[in-house]
XYZ file of C-alpha atoms in Angstrom:
563
model
C 19.984 39.846 19.711
C 16.642 40.716 18.660
C 17.505 39.593 15.226
C 18.742 36.474 16.525
C 15.708 35.647 18.079
C 13.584 36.506 15.356
C 15.266 34.310 12.977
C 15.442 31.437 15.458
C 11.856 31.386 16.304
C 11.091 31.162 12.221
C 13.462 28.167 12.014
C 10.898 25.587 13.334
C 8.197 26.880 10.902
C 10.372 27.252 8.121
C 11.100 23.416 8.547
C 7.680 22.654 8.938
C 6.909 24.502 5.759
C 9.699 22.236 4.003
C 8.628 19.001 5.540
C 5.019 19.815 4.203
C 6.441 20.298 0.657
C 8.276 17.349 0.522
C 5.089 15.408 1.765
C 3.189 16.953 -1.216
C 5.664 15.838 -3.369
C 5.744 12.361 -2.137
C 1.993 11.907 -1.916
C 1.634 11.403 -5.902
C 4.722 9.671 -6.236
C 3.992 6.939 -3.495
C 0.341 6.451 -4.845
C 1.567 5.960 -8.354
C 4.215 3.330 -7.246
C 1.557 1.627 -4.930
C -0.843 1.217 -7.745
C 1.880 -0.136 -10.083
C 3.079 -2.390 -7.410
C -0.310 -3.688 -6.707
C -2.196 -4.007 -9.888
C 0.600 -5.018 -12.664
C 0.416 -8.851 -13.320
C 3.150 -11.410 -14.846
C 0.717 -11.570 -17.975
C 1.681 -10.725 -21.631
C -0.803 -9.250 -23.910
C -0.834 -9.317 -27.387
C 2.569 -7.761 -28.838
C 4.282 -8.858 -25.815
C 4.196 -12.396 -27.054
C 5.976 -11.689 -30.257
C 8.418 -9.205 -28.719
C 9.201 -11.041 -25.548
C 8.163 -14.856 -25.461
C 9.250 -15.300 -29.341
C 12.345 -13.297 -28.719
C 13.617 -15.337 -25.829
C 12.849 -18.299 -27.758
C 14.873 -17.442 -30.555
C 17.558 -15.892 -28.743
C 18.359 -18.878 -26.919
C 17.962 -21.281 -29.990
C 20.775 -18.979 -31.662
C 23.985 -20.627 -31.819
C 26.269 -18.058 -32.754
C 27.128 -14.199 -31.136
C 25.875 -12.941 -34.460
C 22.428 -14.585 -34.397
C 21.869 -13.479 -30.902
C 22.827 -9.699 -31.839
C 20.454 -10.141 -34.837
C 17.461 -11.143 -32.408
C 18.304 -8.197 -29.986
C 18.157 -5.750 -33.106
C 15.588 -7.122 -35.111
C 12.701 -4.673 -36.039
C 9.204 -5.421 -34.517
C 6.464 -3.690 -36.463
C 8.180 -0.285 -36.878
C 10.289 -0.247 -33.962
C 13.533 -1.611 -32.672
C 13.329 -2.289 -29.110
C 16.762 -3.070 -27.836
C 15.976 -1.683 -24.254
C 12.992 -3.754 -23.891
C 14.463 -7.200 -25.143
C 17.478 -6.205 -22.723
C 15.033 -5.891 -19.777
C 13.332 -9.253 -21.085
C 16.656 -11.113 -20.612
C 17.627 -9.445 -17.410
C 14.116 -10.757 -15.847
C 14.633 -13.926 -17.288
C 18.362 -14.337 -15.879
C 17.325 -13.045 -12.438
C 14.001 -14.804 -11.908
C 14.411 -17.971 -14.209
C 11.604 -17.325 -16.428
C 10.057 -14.488 -18.498
C 8.775 -12.079 -15.833
C 6.303 -9.759 -17.444
C 5.495 -7.990 -14.009
C 9.370 -7.613 -13.411
C 9.650 -5.989 -16.951
C 6.718 -3.582 -16.509
C 7.922 -2.318 -13.189
C 11.625 -1.466 -14.833
C 9.635 0.548 -17.289
C 7.725 2.228 -14.580
C 10.998 3.005 -12.931
C 12.153 5.072 -15.625
C 9.124 7.201 -14.841
C 10.567 8.147 -11.384
C 13.980 8.535 -13.345
C 12.428 11.281 -15.703
C 11.077 12.795 -12.520
C 14.761 12.951 -11.080
C 15.701 14.660 -14.210
C 13.102 17.166 -14.156
C 13.879 18.109 -10.300
C 17.825 18.334 -11.490
C 16.682 21.015 -13.942
C 14.494 22.438 -11.039
C 17.187 22.451 -8.515
C 19.526 24.281 -10.784
C 17.254 27.335 -10.620
C 17.644 27.602 -6.691
C 14.140 28.057 -6.178
C 12.082 26.894 -3.109
C 10.711 23.095 -3.060
C 7.688 24.662 -2.970
C 7.839 25.443 -6.543
C 8.638 21.798 -7.473
C 5.345 20.609 -5.843
C 2.853 20.825 -8.856
C 5.298 18.681 -11.225
C 4.632 15.036 -9.733
C 0.692 15.793 -10.037
C 0.967 16.594 -13.613
C 3.545 13.837 -14.370
C 2.347 10.779 -12.292
C -1.155 9.462 -12.572
C -3.144 6.928 -14.245
C -4.216 8.605 -17.122
C -1.818 6.501 -19.160
C -2.639 3.406 -17.171
C -2.053 1.240 -20.350
C 1.500 2.221 -20.330
C 1.828 1.389 -16.420
C 0.485 -2.082 -16.688
C 1.323 -3.310 -20.200
C 5.160 -4.735 -20.725
C 5.867 -3.265 -24.186
C 4.552 -0.005 -23.635
C 6.389 0.538 -20.161
C 9.433 -0.408 -21.752
C 9.050 1.936 -24.836
C 7.733 5.211 -23.788
C 8.923 6.027 -20.284
C 12.487 4.619 -21.263
C 12.890 6.595 -24.467
C 11.430 9.654 -22.720
C 13.896 9.689 -20.299
C 16.943 8.632 -22.175
C 16.153 11.548 -24.707
C 15.651 13.616 -21.822
C 18.930 12.742 -20.635
C 20.605 13.379 -23.954
C 19.148 16.894 -24.113
C 20.463 17.341 -20.733
C 24.226 16.364 -21.265
C 24.178 18.524 -24.578
C 22.777 21.228 -22.910
C 25.142 21.480 -20.258
C 28.162 21.548 -22.817
C 31.596 20.040 -22.362
C 33.433 17.754 -24.481
C 32.879 14.646 -22.014
C 29.387 15.401 -21.793
C 29.123 15.104 -25.478
C 30.927 12.003 -25.623
C 28.616 10.251 -23.457
C 25.479 12.116 -25.472
C 26.321 10.322 -28.556
C 26.330 6.489 -27.418
C 23.216 7.236 -25.277
C 21.189 8.977 -28.229
C 22.134 5.750 -30.495
C 20.819 3.378 -27.507
C 17.713 5.579 -27.454
C 17.223 5.560 -31.242
C 17.570 1.541 -31.213
C 14.869 1.343 -28.233
C 12.183 3.032 -30.022
C 11.781 4.840 -33.393
C 10.476 8.165 -31.620
C 13.917 8.581 -30.115
C 15.300 9.201 -33.832
C 13.561 12.403 -33.616
C 16.393 13.309 -30.919
C 18.858 13.529 -33.640
C 17.339 16.678 -34.860
C 16.436 18.258 -31.727
C 19.848 17.669 -30.384
C 21.358 19.398 -33.329
C 19.166 22.595 -32.545
C 20.722 22.553 -29.123
C 24.254 22.111 -30.713
C 23.420 24.863 -33.146
C 22.442 27.450 -30.236
C 25.620 26.667 -28.417
C 27.631 27.197 -31.570
C 29.291 23.920 -31.422
C 29.572 23.575 -35.160
C 32.353 20.709 -35.081
C 30.117 18.860 -32.778
C 27.196 19.564 -34.825
C 28.824 17.981 -37.759
C 29.651 14.786 -36.020
C 26.358 14.542 -34.463
C 24.458 14.814 -37.835
C 26.776 12.492 -39.540
C 26.319 9.753 -36.446
C 22.557 10.325 -36.861
C 22.641 9.730 -40.619
C 24.196 6.624 -40.159
C 22.257 5.467 -37.393
C 19.151 6.086 -39.403
C 20.367 4.304 -42.278
C 21.247 1.282 -40.096
C 17.964 1.507 -38.297
C 15.691 1.212 -41.477
C 17.661 -1.705 -42.754
C 15.947 -4.986 -42.614
C 12.283 -3.323 -42.222
C 9.556 -4.681 -44.172
C 6.444 -3.250 -42.223
C 5.885 0.467 -42.499
C 2.090 -0.012 -41.552
C 0.908 1.848 -44.714
C 2.452 5.301 -44.237
C 1.636 6.317 -47.680
C -1.964 6.030 -46.904
C -1.271 8.576 -44.103
C 0.095 10.992 -46.763
C -2.866 10.599 -48.594
C -5.140 11.117 -45.647
C -2.881 14.292 -45.051
C -3.583 15.670 -48.753
C -7.233 15.117 -48.553
C -7.779 16.086 -44.731
C -5.378 18.220 -43.593
C -7.271 19.938 -40.924
C -7.998 16.657 -39.154
C -4.195 16.172 -39.000
C -3.821 19.613 -37.275
C -6.775 18.813 -35.087
C -5.147 15.374 -34.381
C -1.751 17.203 -33.637
C -3.327 19.767 -31.082
C -5.374 16.975 -29.217
C -2.410 14.720 -28.709
C -0.434 17.721 -27.326
C -3.511 18.742 -25.058
C -3.900 15.111 -24.139
C -3.484 16.097 -20.466
C -6.733 18.004 -20.666
C -8.857 14.830 -21.918
C -11.063 15.631 -18.584
C -14.188 13.977 -19.740
C -13.387 10.758 -21.516
C -16.893 9.349 -21.200
C -18.464 11.970 -23.885
C -18.639 11.087 -27.540
C -15.243 12.000 -29.360
C -16.974 15.013 -30.817
C -17.426 16.539 -27.511
C -14.638 14.722 -25.745
C -12.194 16.279 -28.224
C -12.774 19.734 -27.538
C -10.970 20.198 -24.231
C -7.800 18.638 -25.428
C -7.700 20.296 -28.926
C -8.265 23.798 -26.931
C -5.417 22.629 -24.314
C -3.171 21.739 -27.100
C -3.617 25.119 -28.640
C -3.164 27.068 -25.418
C 0.104 25.061 -24.668
C 1.394 25.765 -28.222
C 0.861 29.631 -27.565
C 2.625 29.162 -24.362
C 5.619 27.403 -25.625
C 6.280 29.705 -28.298
C 6.080 32.622 -26.180
C 8.699 30.855 -23.662
C 10.823 29.800 -26.820
C 10.640 33.697 -27.759
C 12.010 34.909 -24.437
C 15.008 32.826 -24.770
C 17.955 34.275 -26.272
C 18.956 32.725 -29.492
C 22.080 32.659 -31.688
C 22.793 36.054 -33.379
C 19.848 37.765 -31.008
C 20.505 40.407 -28.695
C 24.426 40.180 -28.926
C 24.550 36.648 -27.197
C 28.054 35.508 -26.620
C 29.751 32.225 -26.537
C 29.939 32.797 -22.460
C 26.203 32.635 -22.476
C 26.117 29.044 -22.694
C 27.774 28.621 -19.411
C 25.057 30.500 -17.388
C 22.433 28.239 -15.615
C 19.743 29.990 -17.367
C 21.425 29.405 -20.809
C 21.757 25.821 -20.209
C 18.279 25.373 -19.269
C 17.061 26.956 -22.148
C 19.107 24.646 -24.418
C 17.573 21.783 -22.264
C 14.200 22.998 -22.879
C 14.279 23.645 -26.434
C 15.855 19.875 -27.062
C 12.901 18.476 -25.528
C 10.245 20.764 -26.700
C 11.767 19.946 -30.381
C 11.602 16.276 -29.752
C 8.019 16.326 -28.239
C 6.769 18.403 -31.159
C 8.270 16.543 -33.637
C 6.725 13.336 -32.158
C 3.223 14.566 -31.699
C 3.586 15.982 -35.518
C 4.306 12.108 -36.401
C 1.655 10.801 -34.291
C -0.785 13.042 -36.041
C 0.275 12.637 -39.303
C 0.774 8.602 -39.321
C -2.211 7.845 -36.898
C -4.835 10.127 -37.267
C -6.240 8.049 -40.320
C -7.263 5.136 -37.733
C -9.550 7.673 -36.195
C -9.678 10.453 -33.842
C -9.621 8.007 -30.665
C -6.002 7.290 -31.152
C -5.003 10.721 -30.380
C -6.521 10.313 -26.948
C -5.367 6.498 -26.540
C -4.083 5.707 -22.778
C -0.474 4.551 -24.189
C 0.254 8.254 -25.488
C -0.805 10.341 -22.439
C 2.869 10.401 -20.996
C 3.868 12.825 -23.687
C 1.495 15.634 -22.715
C 2.059 15.057 -19.216
C 5.911 15.583 -19.687
C 5.277 18.674 -22.010
C 2.833 20.231 -19.439
C 5.555 19.617 -16.682
C 8.209 21.216 -18.981
C 6.222 24.428 -19.794
C 5.750 24.815 -16.072
C 9.474 24.527 -15.188
C 10.448 26.784 -17.952
C 7.754 29.092 -16.781
C 9.374 29.319 -13.432
C 12.600 30.248 -14.916
C 11.048 32.756 -17.412
C 8.603 34.544 -15.603
C 9.337 37.737 -13.508
C 10.160 36.998 -9.517
C 6.906 38.983 -8.504
C 4.736 36.884 -10.933
C 6.259 33.619 -9.999
C 4.143 32.763 -6.979
C 1.053 33.480 -9.277
C 2.404 31.169 -11.910
C 3.199 28.351 -9.345
C -0.422 28.577 -7.789
C -1.768 28.311 -11.343
C -0.188 25.612 -12.365
C -0.638 23.854 -8.938
C -4.082 24.056 -9.715
C -4.025 22.711 -13.116
C -1.855 19.872 -11.788
C -4.323 19.064 -9.252
C -7.302 19.009 -11.625
C -5.571 16.961 -14.191
C -4.273 14.628 -11.125
C -7.711 14.053 -9.473
C -9.734 13.493 -12.836
C -7.239 10.931 -14.105
C -7.590 8.911 -10.461
C -11.242 9.578 -10.710
C -11.733 8.418 -14.478
C -8.971 6.010 -14.804
C -8.368 4.258 -11.532
C -11.415 2.019 -11.953
C -10.223 1.245 -15.650
C -7.014 0.236 -14.465
C -8.482 -2.180 -11.665
C -10.663 -3.315 -14.217
C -7.965 -4.107 -16.603
C -6.036 -6.188 -13.801
C -9.128 -8.592 -13.239
C -9.417 -8.770 -17.122
C -5.879 -9.953 -17.771
C -6.061 -12.523 -14.974
C -9.367 -13.897 -16.872
C -7.640 -13.753 -20.101
C -4.436 -15.761 -18.803
C -6.738 -18.147 -17.366
C -8.593 -18.654 -20.616
C -5.476 -18.785 -22.488
C -4.014 -21.343 -20.350
C -7.144 -23.895 -20.430
C -8.749 -22.728 -23.826
C -5.706 -21.440 -25.647
C -7.367 -18.183 -26.309
C -7.290 -14.819 -24.487
C -4.390 -12.932 -24.609
C -4.695 -12.040 -28.188
C -6.103 -12.737 -31.304
C -9.844 -14.499 -32.130
C -10.559 -18.054 -32.990
C -9.455 -18.875 -36.461
C -7.301 -16.113 -37.139
C -3.406 -16.209 -37.515
C -3.072 -14.521 -34.095
C -4.952 -17.440 -32.230
C -2.354 -20.001 -33.632
C 0.744 -17.612 -33.301
C 0.290 -16.621 -29.629
C -1.153 -20.073 -28.568
C 2.072 -22.020 -30.232
C 4.322 -19.524 -28.791
C 2.849 -19.434 -24.977
C 2.186 -23.103 -25.086
C 6.060 -23.747 -25.996
C 7.366 -21.238 -23.336
C 5.348 -23.171 -20.620
C 6.694 -26.379 -21.958
C 10.368 -25.071 -21.960
C 10.258 -23.314 -18.928
C 10.250 -19.843 -20.105
C 6.901 -18.769 -18.789
C 4.631 -19.844 -16.118
C 1.122 -18.756 -16.086
C -0.254 -16.959 -12.665
C -2.656 -18.838 -10.649
C -6.312 -18.930 -11.508
C -8.539 -15.872 -10.055
C -11.114 -18.645 -8.815
C -8.463 -21.494 -7.828
C -9.725 -21.559 -3.891
C -13.602 -20.958 -4.873
C -15.424 -24.124 -4.052
C -18.405 -25.141 -5.919
C -21.500 -24.763 -4.225
C -24.420 -27.066 -5.455
C -27.068 -24.489 -4.587
C -28.700 -23.235 -7.950
C -28.958 -19.759 -8.744
C -30.455 -17.580 -11.548
C -28.482 -16.309 -14.410
C -29.376 -14.903 -17.680
C -27.189 -14.676 -20.969
C -27.982 -12.479 -23.928
C -25.987 -12.189 -27.330
C -25.671 -8.832 -28.625
C -22.702 -7.182 -30.461
C -20.538 -10.275 -31.028
C -20.657 -10.391 -27.247
C -22.386 -12.494 -24.560
C -23.796 -10.226 -21.743
C -24.266 -12.425 -18.788
C -26.335 -11.127 -15.797
C -27.048 -12.426 -12.276
C -28.768 -10.818 -8.825
C -25.825 -11.475 -6.475
C -25.862 -10.822 -2.654
C -25.637 -7.143 -1.941
C -22.213 -7.558 0.122
C -20.634 -9.136 -3.275
C -16.872 -7.411 -3.179
C -15.687 -9.333 -6.511
C -17.224 -11.714 -9.044
C -16.426 -13.694 -12.395
C -18.971 -15.368 -14.756
C -18.076 -19.093 -15.477
C -19.035 -20.874 -18.166
C -18.543 -24.593 -18.123
C -18.945 -27.557 -20.317
C -17.887 -30.930 -20.254
C -14.220 -30.402 -21.419
C -13.859 -26.622 -20.886
C -14.251 -23.920 -18.453
C -14.149 -20.009 -19.277
C -14.101 -17.003 -16.906
C -15.503 -13.452 -17.689
C -14.375 -10.486 -15.561
C -17.378 -8.359 -14.491
C -17.334 -4.350 -14.717
C -20.058 -4.037 -12.453
C -17.464 -2.921 -9.119
C -15.763 -0.714 -11.214
C -18.469 1.600 -12.556
C -17.978 4.924 -11.240
C -20.885 5.241 -8.831
C -20.186 1.764 -7.599
C -16.368 1.920 -7.213
C -16.326 5.505 -5.546
C -19.644 5.778 -3.504
C -19.340 2.070 -2.793
C -23.163 1.256 -3.697
C -24.133 -2.461 -3.838
C -25.359 -3.636 -7.127
C -28.438 -5.472 -7.489
C -27.567 -7.168 -10.794
C -23.937 -8.035 -11.580
C -22.745 -8.084 -15.178
C -19.801 -9.515 -17.445
C -19.086 -9.920 -21.113
C -17.392 -12.699 -23.173
C -16.516 -12.294 -26.797
C -18.818 -15.021 -28.799
C -16.106 -16.063 -30.994
C -13.910 -16.911 -27.917
C -15.945 -19.985 -27.031
C -15.177 -23.337 -28.509
C -17.940 -25.592 -29.486
C -20.019 -27.034 -26.761
C -22.897 -26.443 -24.413
C -21.936 -24.382 -21.498
C -23.857 -24.017 -18.228
C -23.586 -20.475 -16.826
C -22.699 -19.742 -13.202
C -20.710 -16.933 -11.095
C -17.626 -17.366 -8.791
C -18.176 -14.674 -6.197
C -16.898 -13.343 -2.960
C -19.405 -12.034 -0.681
C -19.876 -11.241 3.137
C -22.945 -13.699 3.329
C -21.453 -16.457 1.298
C -18.103 -16.037 1.342
C -16.123 -17.605 -1.760
C -18.091 -19.832 -4.207
C -19.154 -21.109 -7.334
C -22.662 -21.379 -8.182
C -24.560 -22.553 -11.255
C -27.814 -21.810 -13.022
C -29.965 -23.906 -15.381
C -29.147 -21.420 -18.209
C -27.049 -22.787 -21.217
C -25.334 -21.390 -24.195
C -24.711 -23.493 -27.070
C -21.794 -22.869 -29.113
C -21.205 -23.946 -32.777
């Protein structure tokens, strides 16, 4: 009787505890979904034009099924992007035009599917849901804001990581039916981004660990055929021979690049010069590699510790196979990035597009640690990693949320300039890309494939009252400054001639102190690349919204003469 009373009195507390855990898990998920839904626009950027706009035009111009398949599988740069093109077709068929917002959100959806895959592995360990709380904080944040907001990157990195992870999960769980599903899924992943080709190697390791040698032969032969077919028709290898030369002359830089890429989640001071900025990611990468090696050595390997085939069916063994497969995929990818990209400069290792990879690796190491550490130390491990996750998550929002919001305004302005001046969404005046992007988008609009978004200053009336503005040319850029009302919430510089109007976004509200402390700025600044301006004489003004003046556009007497 006493026992019954005690257990019943604990039930509400336990339920409250579980609800709190789920609320903590949902916090980063809902916040991440919110910023994606709010700040992703229906605007193409650079590679999007070739890979989606031109693709849709060529696909529907094709007369035969063979031609349509050709355009689906045609390589773009060094990748085939089958899933991305299928997503473009899907949004076109469902919305009536190329919907880059829809495509980008589809890519973001795979981040949540990836989180769901990690949760599936976690639940197999039968631990309290509290132990999963650090994972969404480590995985979901705007450190990789370019992946969140750019169509082509969102339809490559998150998609292929989920597909490859799903392949490793199917292989790790064993069984003929799962293997039969894993093979076509791996082929599909390989045709969706070249990084997924590494899955053939890591998947082979999983099959070898399991002792499934017949399946390993089938897997290897299928992978070889896929690779041969994949590279057929490739004409652009992006100077990979130069990367090998760089490795021979500066091998230490390739190693540093590899470690920094692995430790990208620890890029906690992105405003520092690269010489200082790179210290934390490089040290973090070294620590993660050490942790990974320790975790792997704790796993039973074939021909060690008397492992028997029945071990493959234990949850611990299946999870170990999954972790090894994912580690292999991520490490081979990091090696390729360090080898092939480091010659472009150290900054490429910390580019926003890549930051989903270290985030996934840290998440995997944490879950693997839950399985490996002793029950006595599991709570300590959980608290340490929760602290690390909160630091990563908080730093990501502090540094990169303002960047993401600024990019939102930047692409809106770029779309306006592209629509009205045929420049803005890629390339420079007088270059091949200017004509290529301009022709493709003009044709897409004319044929109904694409609709430009509404002008960000469409409802701003012109106020004839004069204002003061200053323009200075420096580093191939016009810097435009004006004193705007202290309550100004948003503003765009406006450059108008007799025949053209350009917009330029202001970074002022997205500087850290202004953004987070809501400090009013005495001077607002905007930048516009000098080469974007067509010849003419442009008056300088501002379109701004404030509590005093509401929305309006005012011009100064200052002019810029573009030649």
